[in-house]
Coordinates of C-alpha atoms in Angstrom, one line a residue:
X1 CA 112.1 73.3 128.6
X2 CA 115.9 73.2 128.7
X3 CA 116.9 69.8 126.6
X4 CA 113.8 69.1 124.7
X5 CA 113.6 69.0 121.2
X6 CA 111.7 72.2 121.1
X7 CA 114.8 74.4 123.2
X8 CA 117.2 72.5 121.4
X9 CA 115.6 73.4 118.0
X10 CA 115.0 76.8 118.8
X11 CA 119.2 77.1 119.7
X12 CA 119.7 76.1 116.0
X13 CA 117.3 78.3 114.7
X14 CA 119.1 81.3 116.6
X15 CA 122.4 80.1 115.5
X16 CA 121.3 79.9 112.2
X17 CA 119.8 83.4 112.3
X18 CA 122.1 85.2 114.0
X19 CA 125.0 84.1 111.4
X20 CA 122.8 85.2 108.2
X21 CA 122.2 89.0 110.6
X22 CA 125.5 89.3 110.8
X23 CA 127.5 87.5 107.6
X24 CA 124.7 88.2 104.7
X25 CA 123.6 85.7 102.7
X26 CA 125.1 82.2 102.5
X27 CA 124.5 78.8 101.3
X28 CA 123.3 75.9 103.6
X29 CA 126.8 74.5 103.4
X30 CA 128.5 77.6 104.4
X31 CA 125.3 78.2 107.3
X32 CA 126.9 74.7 108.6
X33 CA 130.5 75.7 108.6
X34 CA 130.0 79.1 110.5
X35 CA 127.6 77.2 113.0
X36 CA 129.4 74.2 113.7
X37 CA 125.8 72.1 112.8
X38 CA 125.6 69.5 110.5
X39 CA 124.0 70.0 107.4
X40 CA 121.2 67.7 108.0
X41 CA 120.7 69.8 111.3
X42 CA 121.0 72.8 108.8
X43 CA 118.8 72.0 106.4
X44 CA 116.0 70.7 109.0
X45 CA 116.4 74.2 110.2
X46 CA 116.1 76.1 107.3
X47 CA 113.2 74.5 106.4
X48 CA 111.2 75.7 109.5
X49 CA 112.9 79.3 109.7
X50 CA 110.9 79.1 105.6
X51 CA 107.9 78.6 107.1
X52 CA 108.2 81.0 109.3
X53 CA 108.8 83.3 106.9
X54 CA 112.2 84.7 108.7
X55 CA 114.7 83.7 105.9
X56 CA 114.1 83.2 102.5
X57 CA 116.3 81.8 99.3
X58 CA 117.8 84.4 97.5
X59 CA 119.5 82.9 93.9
X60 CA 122.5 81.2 93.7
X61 CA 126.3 81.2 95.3
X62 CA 129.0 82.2 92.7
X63 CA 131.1 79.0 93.2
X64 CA 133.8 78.0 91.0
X65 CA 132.9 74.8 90.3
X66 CA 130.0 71.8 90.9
X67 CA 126.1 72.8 90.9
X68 CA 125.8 76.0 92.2
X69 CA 124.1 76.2 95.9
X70 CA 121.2 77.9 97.0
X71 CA 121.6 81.0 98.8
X72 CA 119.4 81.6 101.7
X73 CA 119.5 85.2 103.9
X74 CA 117.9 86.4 107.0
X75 CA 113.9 88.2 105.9
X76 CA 114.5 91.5 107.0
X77 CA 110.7 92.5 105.9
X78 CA 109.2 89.4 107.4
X79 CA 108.0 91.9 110.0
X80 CA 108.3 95.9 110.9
X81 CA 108.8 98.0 113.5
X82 CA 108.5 101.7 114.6
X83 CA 109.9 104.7 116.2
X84 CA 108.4 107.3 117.9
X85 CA 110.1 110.5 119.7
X86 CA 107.3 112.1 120.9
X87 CA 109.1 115.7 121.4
X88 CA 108.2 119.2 123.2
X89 CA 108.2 120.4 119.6
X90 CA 107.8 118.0 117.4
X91 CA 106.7 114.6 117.2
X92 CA 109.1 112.1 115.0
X93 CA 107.8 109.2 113.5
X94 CA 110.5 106.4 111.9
X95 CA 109.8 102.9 110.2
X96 CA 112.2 100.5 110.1
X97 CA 112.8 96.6 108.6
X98 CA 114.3 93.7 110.8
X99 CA 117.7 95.1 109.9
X100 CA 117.2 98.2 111.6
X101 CA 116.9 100.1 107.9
X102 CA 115.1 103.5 108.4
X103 CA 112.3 103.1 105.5
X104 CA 110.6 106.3 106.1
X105 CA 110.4 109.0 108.5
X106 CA 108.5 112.0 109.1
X107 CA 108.1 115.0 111.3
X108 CA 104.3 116.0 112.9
X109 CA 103.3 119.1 115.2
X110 CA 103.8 118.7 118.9
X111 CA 100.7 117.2 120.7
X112 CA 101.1 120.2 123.2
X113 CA 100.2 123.1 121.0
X114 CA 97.4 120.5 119.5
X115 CA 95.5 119.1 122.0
X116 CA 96.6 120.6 125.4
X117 CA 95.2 123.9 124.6
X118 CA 93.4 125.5 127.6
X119 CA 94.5 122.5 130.1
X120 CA 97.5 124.0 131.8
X121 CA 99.4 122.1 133.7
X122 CA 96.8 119.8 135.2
X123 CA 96.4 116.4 134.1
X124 CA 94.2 116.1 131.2
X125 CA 90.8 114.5 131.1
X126 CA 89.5 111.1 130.3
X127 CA 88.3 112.5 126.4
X128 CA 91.6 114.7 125.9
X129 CA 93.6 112.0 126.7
X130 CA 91.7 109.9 124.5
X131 CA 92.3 112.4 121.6
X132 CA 96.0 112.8 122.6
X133 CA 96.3 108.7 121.9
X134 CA 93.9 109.1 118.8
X135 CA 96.5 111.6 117.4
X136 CA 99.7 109.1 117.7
X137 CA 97.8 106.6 116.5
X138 CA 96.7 108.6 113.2
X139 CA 100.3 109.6 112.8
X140 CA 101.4 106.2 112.4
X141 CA 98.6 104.7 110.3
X142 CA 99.3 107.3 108.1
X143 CA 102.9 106.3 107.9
X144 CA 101.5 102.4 107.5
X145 CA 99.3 103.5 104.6
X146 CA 101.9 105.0 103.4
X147 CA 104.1 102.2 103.1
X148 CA 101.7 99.9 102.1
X149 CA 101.6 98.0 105.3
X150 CA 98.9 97.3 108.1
X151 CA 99.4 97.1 111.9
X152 CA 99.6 93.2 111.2
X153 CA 102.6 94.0 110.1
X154 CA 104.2 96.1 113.1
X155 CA 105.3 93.7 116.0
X156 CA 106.8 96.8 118.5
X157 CA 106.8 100.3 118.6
X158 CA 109.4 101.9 120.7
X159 CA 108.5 105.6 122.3
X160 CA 110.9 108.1 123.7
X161 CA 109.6 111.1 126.1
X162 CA 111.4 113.5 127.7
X163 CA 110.8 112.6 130.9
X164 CA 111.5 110.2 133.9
X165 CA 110.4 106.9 133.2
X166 CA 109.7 104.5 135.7
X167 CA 111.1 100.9 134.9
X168 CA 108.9 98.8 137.2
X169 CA 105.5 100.4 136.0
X170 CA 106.3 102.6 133.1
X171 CA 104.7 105.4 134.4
X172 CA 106.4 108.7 133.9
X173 CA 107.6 111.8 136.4
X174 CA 109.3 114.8 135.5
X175 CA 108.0 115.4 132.6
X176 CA 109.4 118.9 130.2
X177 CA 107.0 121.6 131.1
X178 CA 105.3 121.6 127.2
X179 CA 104.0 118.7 127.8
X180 CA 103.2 118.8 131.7
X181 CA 99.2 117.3 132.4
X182 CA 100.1 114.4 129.6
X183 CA 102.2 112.1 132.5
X184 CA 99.3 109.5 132.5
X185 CA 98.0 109.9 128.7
X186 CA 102.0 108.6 127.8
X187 CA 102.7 105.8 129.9
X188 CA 103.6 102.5 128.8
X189 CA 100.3 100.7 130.6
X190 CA 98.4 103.8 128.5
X191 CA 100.2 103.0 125.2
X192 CA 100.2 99.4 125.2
X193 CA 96.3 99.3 125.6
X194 CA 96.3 102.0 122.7
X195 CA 98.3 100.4 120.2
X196 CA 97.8 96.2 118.9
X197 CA 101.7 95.5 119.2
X198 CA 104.5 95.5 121.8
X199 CA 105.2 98.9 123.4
X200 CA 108.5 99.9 124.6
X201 CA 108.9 102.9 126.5
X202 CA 111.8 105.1 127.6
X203 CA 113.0 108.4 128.6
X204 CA 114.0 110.4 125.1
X205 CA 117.8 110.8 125.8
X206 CA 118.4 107.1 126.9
X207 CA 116.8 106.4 123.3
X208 CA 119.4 109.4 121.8
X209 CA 122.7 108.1 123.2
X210 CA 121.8 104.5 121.9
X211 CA 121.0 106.0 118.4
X212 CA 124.1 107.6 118.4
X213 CA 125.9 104.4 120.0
X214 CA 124.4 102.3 116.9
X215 CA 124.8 104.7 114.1
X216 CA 125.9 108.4 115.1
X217 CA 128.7 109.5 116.5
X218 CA 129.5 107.0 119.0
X219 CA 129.8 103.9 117.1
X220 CA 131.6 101.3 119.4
X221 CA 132.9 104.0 122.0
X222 CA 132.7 101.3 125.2
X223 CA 131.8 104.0 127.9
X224 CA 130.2 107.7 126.6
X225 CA 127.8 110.2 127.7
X226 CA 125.1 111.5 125.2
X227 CA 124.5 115.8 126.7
X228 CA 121.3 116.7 125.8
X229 CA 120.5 120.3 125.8
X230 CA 117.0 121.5 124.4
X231 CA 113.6 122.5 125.8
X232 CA 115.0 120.4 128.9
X233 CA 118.0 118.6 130.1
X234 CA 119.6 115.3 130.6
X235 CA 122.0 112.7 129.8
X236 CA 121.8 109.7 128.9
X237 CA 124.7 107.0 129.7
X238 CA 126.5 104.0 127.9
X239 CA 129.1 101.5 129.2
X240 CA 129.4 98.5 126.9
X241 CA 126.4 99.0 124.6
X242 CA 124.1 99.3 127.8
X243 CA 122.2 102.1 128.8
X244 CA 122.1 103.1 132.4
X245 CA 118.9 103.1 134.0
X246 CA 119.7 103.6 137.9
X247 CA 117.4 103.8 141.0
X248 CA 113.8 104.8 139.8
X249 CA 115.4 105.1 135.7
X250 CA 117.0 108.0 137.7
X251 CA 120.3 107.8 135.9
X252 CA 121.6 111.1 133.6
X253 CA 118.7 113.1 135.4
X254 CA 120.9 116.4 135.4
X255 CA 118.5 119.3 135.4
X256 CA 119.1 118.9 139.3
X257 CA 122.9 119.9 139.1
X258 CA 124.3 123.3 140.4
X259 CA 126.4 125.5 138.3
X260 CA 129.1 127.2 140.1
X261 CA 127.0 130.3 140.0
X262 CA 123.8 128.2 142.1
X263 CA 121.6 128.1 139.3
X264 CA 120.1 124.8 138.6
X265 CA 121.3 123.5 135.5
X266 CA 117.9 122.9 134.1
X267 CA 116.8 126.4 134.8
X268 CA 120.5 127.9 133.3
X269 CA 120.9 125.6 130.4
X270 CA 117.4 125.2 128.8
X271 CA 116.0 126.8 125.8
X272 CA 114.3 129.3 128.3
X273 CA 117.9 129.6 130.4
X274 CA 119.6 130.8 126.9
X275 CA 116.9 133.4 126.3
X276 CA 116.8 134.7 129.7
X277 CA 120.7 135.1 129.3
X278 CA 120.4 137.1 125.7
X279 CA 117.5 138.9 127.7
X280 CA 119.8 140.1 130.6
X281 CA 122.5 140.9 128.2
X282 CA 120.3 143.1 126.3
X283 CA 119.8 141.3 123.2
X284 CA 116.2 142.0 121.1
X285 CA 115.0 140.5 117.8
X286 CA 115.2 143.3 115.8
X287 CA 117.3 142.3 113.0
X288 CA 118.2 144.7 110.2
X289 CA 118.8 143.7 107.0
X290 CA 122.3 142.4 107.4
X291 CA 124.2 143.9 104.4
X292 CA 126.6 145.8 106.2
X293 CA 124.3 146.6 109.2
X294 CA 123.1 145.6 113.1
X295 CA 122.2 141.9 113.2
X296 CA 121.1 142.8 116.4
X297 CA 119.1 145.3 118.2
X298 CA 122.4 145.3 120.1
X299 CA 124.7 146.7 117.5
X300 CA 126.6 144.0 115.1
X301 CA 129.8 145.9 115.1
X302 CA 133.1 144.5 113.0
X303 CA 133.1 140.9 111.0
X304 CA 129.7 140.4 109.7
X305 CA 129.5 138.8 105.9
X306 CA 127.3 140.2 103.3
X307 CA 124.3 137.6 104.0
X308 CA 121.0 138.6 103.6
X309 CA 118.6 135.7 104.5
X310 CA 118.0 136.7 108.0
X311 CA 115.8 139.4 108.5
X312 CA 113.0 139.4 111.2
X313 CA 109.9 141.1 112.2
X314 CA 110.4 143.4 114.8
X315 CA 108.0 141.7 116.8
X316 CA 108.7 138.3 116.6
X317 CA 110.4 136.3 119.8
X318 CA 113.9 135.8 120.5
X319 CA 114.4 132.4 119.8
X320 CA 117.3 130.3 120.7
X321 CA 117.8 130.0 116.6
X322 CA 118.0 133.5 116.2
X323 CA 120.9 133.6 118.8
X324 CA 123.0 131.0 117.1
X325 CA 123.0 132.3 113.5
X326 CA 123.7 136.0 114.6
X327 CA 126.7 133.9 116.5
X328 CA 127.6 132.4 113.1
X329 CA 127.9 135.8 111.4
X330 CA 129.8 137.9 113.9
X331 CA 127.8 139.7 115.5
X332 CA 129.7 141.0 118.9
X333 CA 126.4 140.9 121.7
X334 CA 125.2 137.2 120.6
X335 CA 129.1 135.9 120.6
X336 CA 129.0 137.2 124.1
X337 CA 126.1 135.2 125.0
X338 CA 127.5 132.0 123.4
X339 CA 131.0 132.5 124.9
X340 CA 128.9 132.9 128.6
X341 CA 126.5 130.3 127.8
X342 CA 129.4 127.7 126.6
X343 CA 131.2 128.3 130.0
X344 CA 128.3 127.0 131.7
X345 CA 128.0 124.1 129.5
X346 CA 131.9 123.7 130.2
X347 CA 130.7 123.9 134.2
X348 CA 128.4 121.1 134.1
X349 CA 130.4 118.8 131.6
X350 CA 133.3 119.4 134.1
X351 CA 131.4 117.8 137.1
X352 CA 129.7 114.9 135.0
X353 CA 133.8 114.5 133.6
X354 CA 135.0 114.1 136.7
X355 CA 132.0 112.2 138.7
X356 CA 132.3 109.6 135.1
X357 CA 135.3 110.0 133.5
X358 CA 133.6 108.9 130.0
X359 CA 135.9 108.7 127.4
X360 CA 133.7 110.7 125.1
X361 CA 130.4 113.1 125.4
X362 CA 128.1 113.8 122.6
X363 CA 126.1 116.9 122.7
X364 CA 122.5 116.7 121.3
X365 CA 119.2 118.3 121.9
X366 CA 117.6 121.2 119.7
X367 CA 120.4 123.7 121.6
X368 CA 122.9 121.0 122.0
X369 CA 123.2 120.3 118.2
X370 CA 125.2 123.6 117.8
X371 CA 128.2 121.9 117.4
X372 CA 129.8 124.8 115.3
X373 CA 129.3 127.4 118.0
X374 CA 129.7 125.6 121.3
X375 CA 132.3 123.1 120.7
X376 CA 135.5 125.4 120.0
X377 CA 134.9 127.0 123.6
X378 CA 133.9 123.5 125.3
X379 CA 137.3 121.9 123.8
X380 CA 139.5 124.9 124.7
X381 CA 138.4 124.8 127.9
X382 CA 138.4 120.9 128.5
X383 CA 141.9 121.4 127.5
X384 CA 143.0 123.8 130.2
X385 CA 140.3 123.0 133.1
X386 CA 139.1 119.4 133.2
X387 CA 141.4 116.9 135.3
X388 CA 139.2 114.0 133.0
X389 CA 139.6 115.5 129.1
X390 CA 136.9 113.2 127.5
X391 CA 137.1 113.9 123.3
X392 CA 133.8 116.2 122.7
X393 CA 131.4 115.7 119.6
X394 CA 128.2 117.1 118.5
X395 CA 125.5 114.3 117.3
X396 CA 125.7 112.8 114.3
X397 CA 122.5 111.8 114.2
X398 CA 120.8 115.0 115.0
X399 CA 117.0 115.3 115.2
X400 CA 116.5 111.6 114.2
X401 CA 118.8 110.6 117.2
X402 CA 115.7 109.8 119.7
X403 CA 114.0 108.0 116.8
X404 CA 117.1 105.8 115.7
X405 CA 117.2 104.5 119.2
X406 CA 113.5 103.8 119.9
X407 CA 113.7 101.8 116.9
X408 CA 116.3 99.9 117.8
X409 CA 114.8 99.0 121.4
X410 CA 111.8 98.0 119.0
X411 CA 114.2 96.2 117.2
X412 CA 116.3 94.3 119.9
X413 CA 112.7 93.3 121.5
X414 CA 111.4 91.8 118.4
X415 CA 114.1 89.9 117.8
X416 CA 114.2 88.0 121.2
X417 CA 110.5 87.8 120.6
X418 CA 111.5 85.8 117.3
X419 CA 114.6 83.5 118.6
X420 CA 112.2 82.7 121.9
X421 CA 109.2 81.9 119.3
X422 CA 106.8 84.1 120.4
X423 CA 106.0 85.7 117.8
X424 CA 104.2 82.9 115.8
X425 CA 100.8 83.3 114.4

């Protein structure tokens, strides 16, 4: 096809597009200057990129003098696309215009506690896997109706899930324990059939450290490291605006790392790692009412303010939650833990520091996100005990960081779909 009318045309429509994406709105005149085309070439282009509904005149140039020109921009709702973290605890749903603008979101109850009930660990059956995909699929009509939009509307949908992902076939290993049994219900081959768009899969923390690379809190860093830290672990890993994929999407894989101590990281680090350390410290849920007593079970002791807001059964769980704000307030037995816990974050940010020498890691995840608590210990002790001191952030993006980037990879596939023309009716 190289050199026929149709490649050549399809160069100046890119050209064409790519300067509206990035410079706004402009005038057939100005299109030609930032192009180098002639404005018959231009025009000629224009016209088609109308019909195609991808740009659009949008009133008139402000010039100083003459007629004033036509302005024409790139249609950033000439089609849609979606993002979906489907999470241990939660399942994250984001929509999105051809200009990457979030224009809604929402939050759903994890498909675990809905429709793996009584299934274990084994791999569900042919009807629960049906109803696992009938689930995600209601989820996102209802975000459609919503909207006023229909699927006709959606040309990709990207997924996250927090576990291996296999690039060749899209099938998926190692998946987080919640959601064990489900490997074959969420791979791409699975999804693609169960959805009428394009279907991009990928492992959940891949998709955070690009949401944070496009919007969060590593905007233009050229090589960084995105520490996730929740029901599992992992990292995911960008050098130039590329994520690292490695042998069998291997790459930032981490829950296999030893601490200095033996543990496996996974096993120290997780949600379950932090509340078998409180456990073994002797921290309980009982929480009094804080005005001037124990937060703990395990005595407050000095420093604690005069909130009142957290008070717990007696019989609820420890939760990792519960750990962090009894941090927050003072209390001596959960500062313990966090200082403990921290220094075996510091272990395994040390090894990844020195094996990478990123210039910056973002830490993420439900755990992770405790930026507050964990990074004054992480930077003091990148400061005296790293030989690499990469500059240490928490997400900026937070829970929406897995969405943001699965809706960018929905994004960046739809618009090669559009500047290679396949996209037309």
């Amino acid at each position: 096809m190289a050199g026929t009318p149709q490649y050549i045309r399809n160069l100046n429509e890119n050209l064409i597009m790519d300067a509206l994406i990035t410079q706004g709105a402009m005038s057939r005149a100005d299109i030609s200057r930032q192009t180098g085309l002639s404005k018959p070439t231009v025009s000629s282009a224009v016209e088609h990129l109308m019909e195609r509904n991808l740009v659009k005149e949008t009133g008139r140039a402000d010039n100083a003098q003459g007629r004033k020109a036509t302005l024409i921009q790139f249609n950033e709702t000439a089609y849609y696309v979606c993002g979906v973290d489907i999470g241990a605890t939660r399942i994250r749903i984001a929509l999105a215009d051809l200009n990457g603008q979030l224009l809604a979101y929402a939050t759903y109850p994890p498909i675990a506690r809905d429709m793996n009930q009584g299934q274990g660990v084994q791999e569900l059956n042919e009807t629960s896997e049906q109803s696992v995909l009938q689930l995600l699929q209601g989820y996102v009509n209802q975000m459609l109706q919503e909207n006023g939009l229909e699927w006709s509307d959606i040309r990709c949908i990207g997924f996250g899930i927090p576990g291996v992902v296999l690039p060749e076939s899209g099938e998926i290993r190692r998946i987080v324990e919640p959601l064990a049994g489900m490997e074959r219900a969420f791979s791409r081959d699975t999804l693609a059939r169960a959805f009428p768009c394009d279907v991009i899969l990928d492992n959940d923390v891949n998709l955070a450290a690009l949401g944070e690379y496009r919007s969060g809190a590593a905007v233009g860093s050229p090589f960084f490291v995105f520490f996730s830290i929740g029901a599992g672990t992992g990292a995911g890993i960008m050098i130039q605006g590329q994520l690292l994929h490695g042998l069998g999407g291997m790459t930032g894989e981490v829950a296999e790392m030893l601490l200095e101590n033996g543990s496996r990281l996974e096993d120290a680090l997780s949600a379950d790692g932090l509340l078998q350390l409180a456990k073994h410290q002797g921290l309980t849920p009982e929480l009094k009412n804080l005005n001037g007593s124990d937060a703990l079970a395990s005595g407050a002791g000095e420093g604690t303010d005069d909130r009142t807001d957290i008070v717990v059964d007696a019989s609820e769980a420890l939760t990792p939650e519960m750990i962090f704000e009894a941090a927050r307030i003072g209390e001596v037995q959960a500062m313990s833990v966090m200082k403990q816990y921290s220094h075996m974050i510091a272990g395994a940010l040390r090894q990844i520091s020195t094996v990478l020498a990123p210039e910056l890691i973002v830490l993420g995840g439900g755990i992770g996100g405790n930026g507050d608590v964990l990074l004054p210990v992480l930077r003091e002790m990148a400061d005296e005990h790293f030989p690499v001191k990469p500059q240490l952030l928490c997400s900026a993006l937070g829970e929406r960081a897995v969405v943001t980037g699965a809706v960018q990879v929905a994004l960046q596939r739809t618009l090669l779909n559009l500047q290679q023309g396949t996209l037309e009716e």
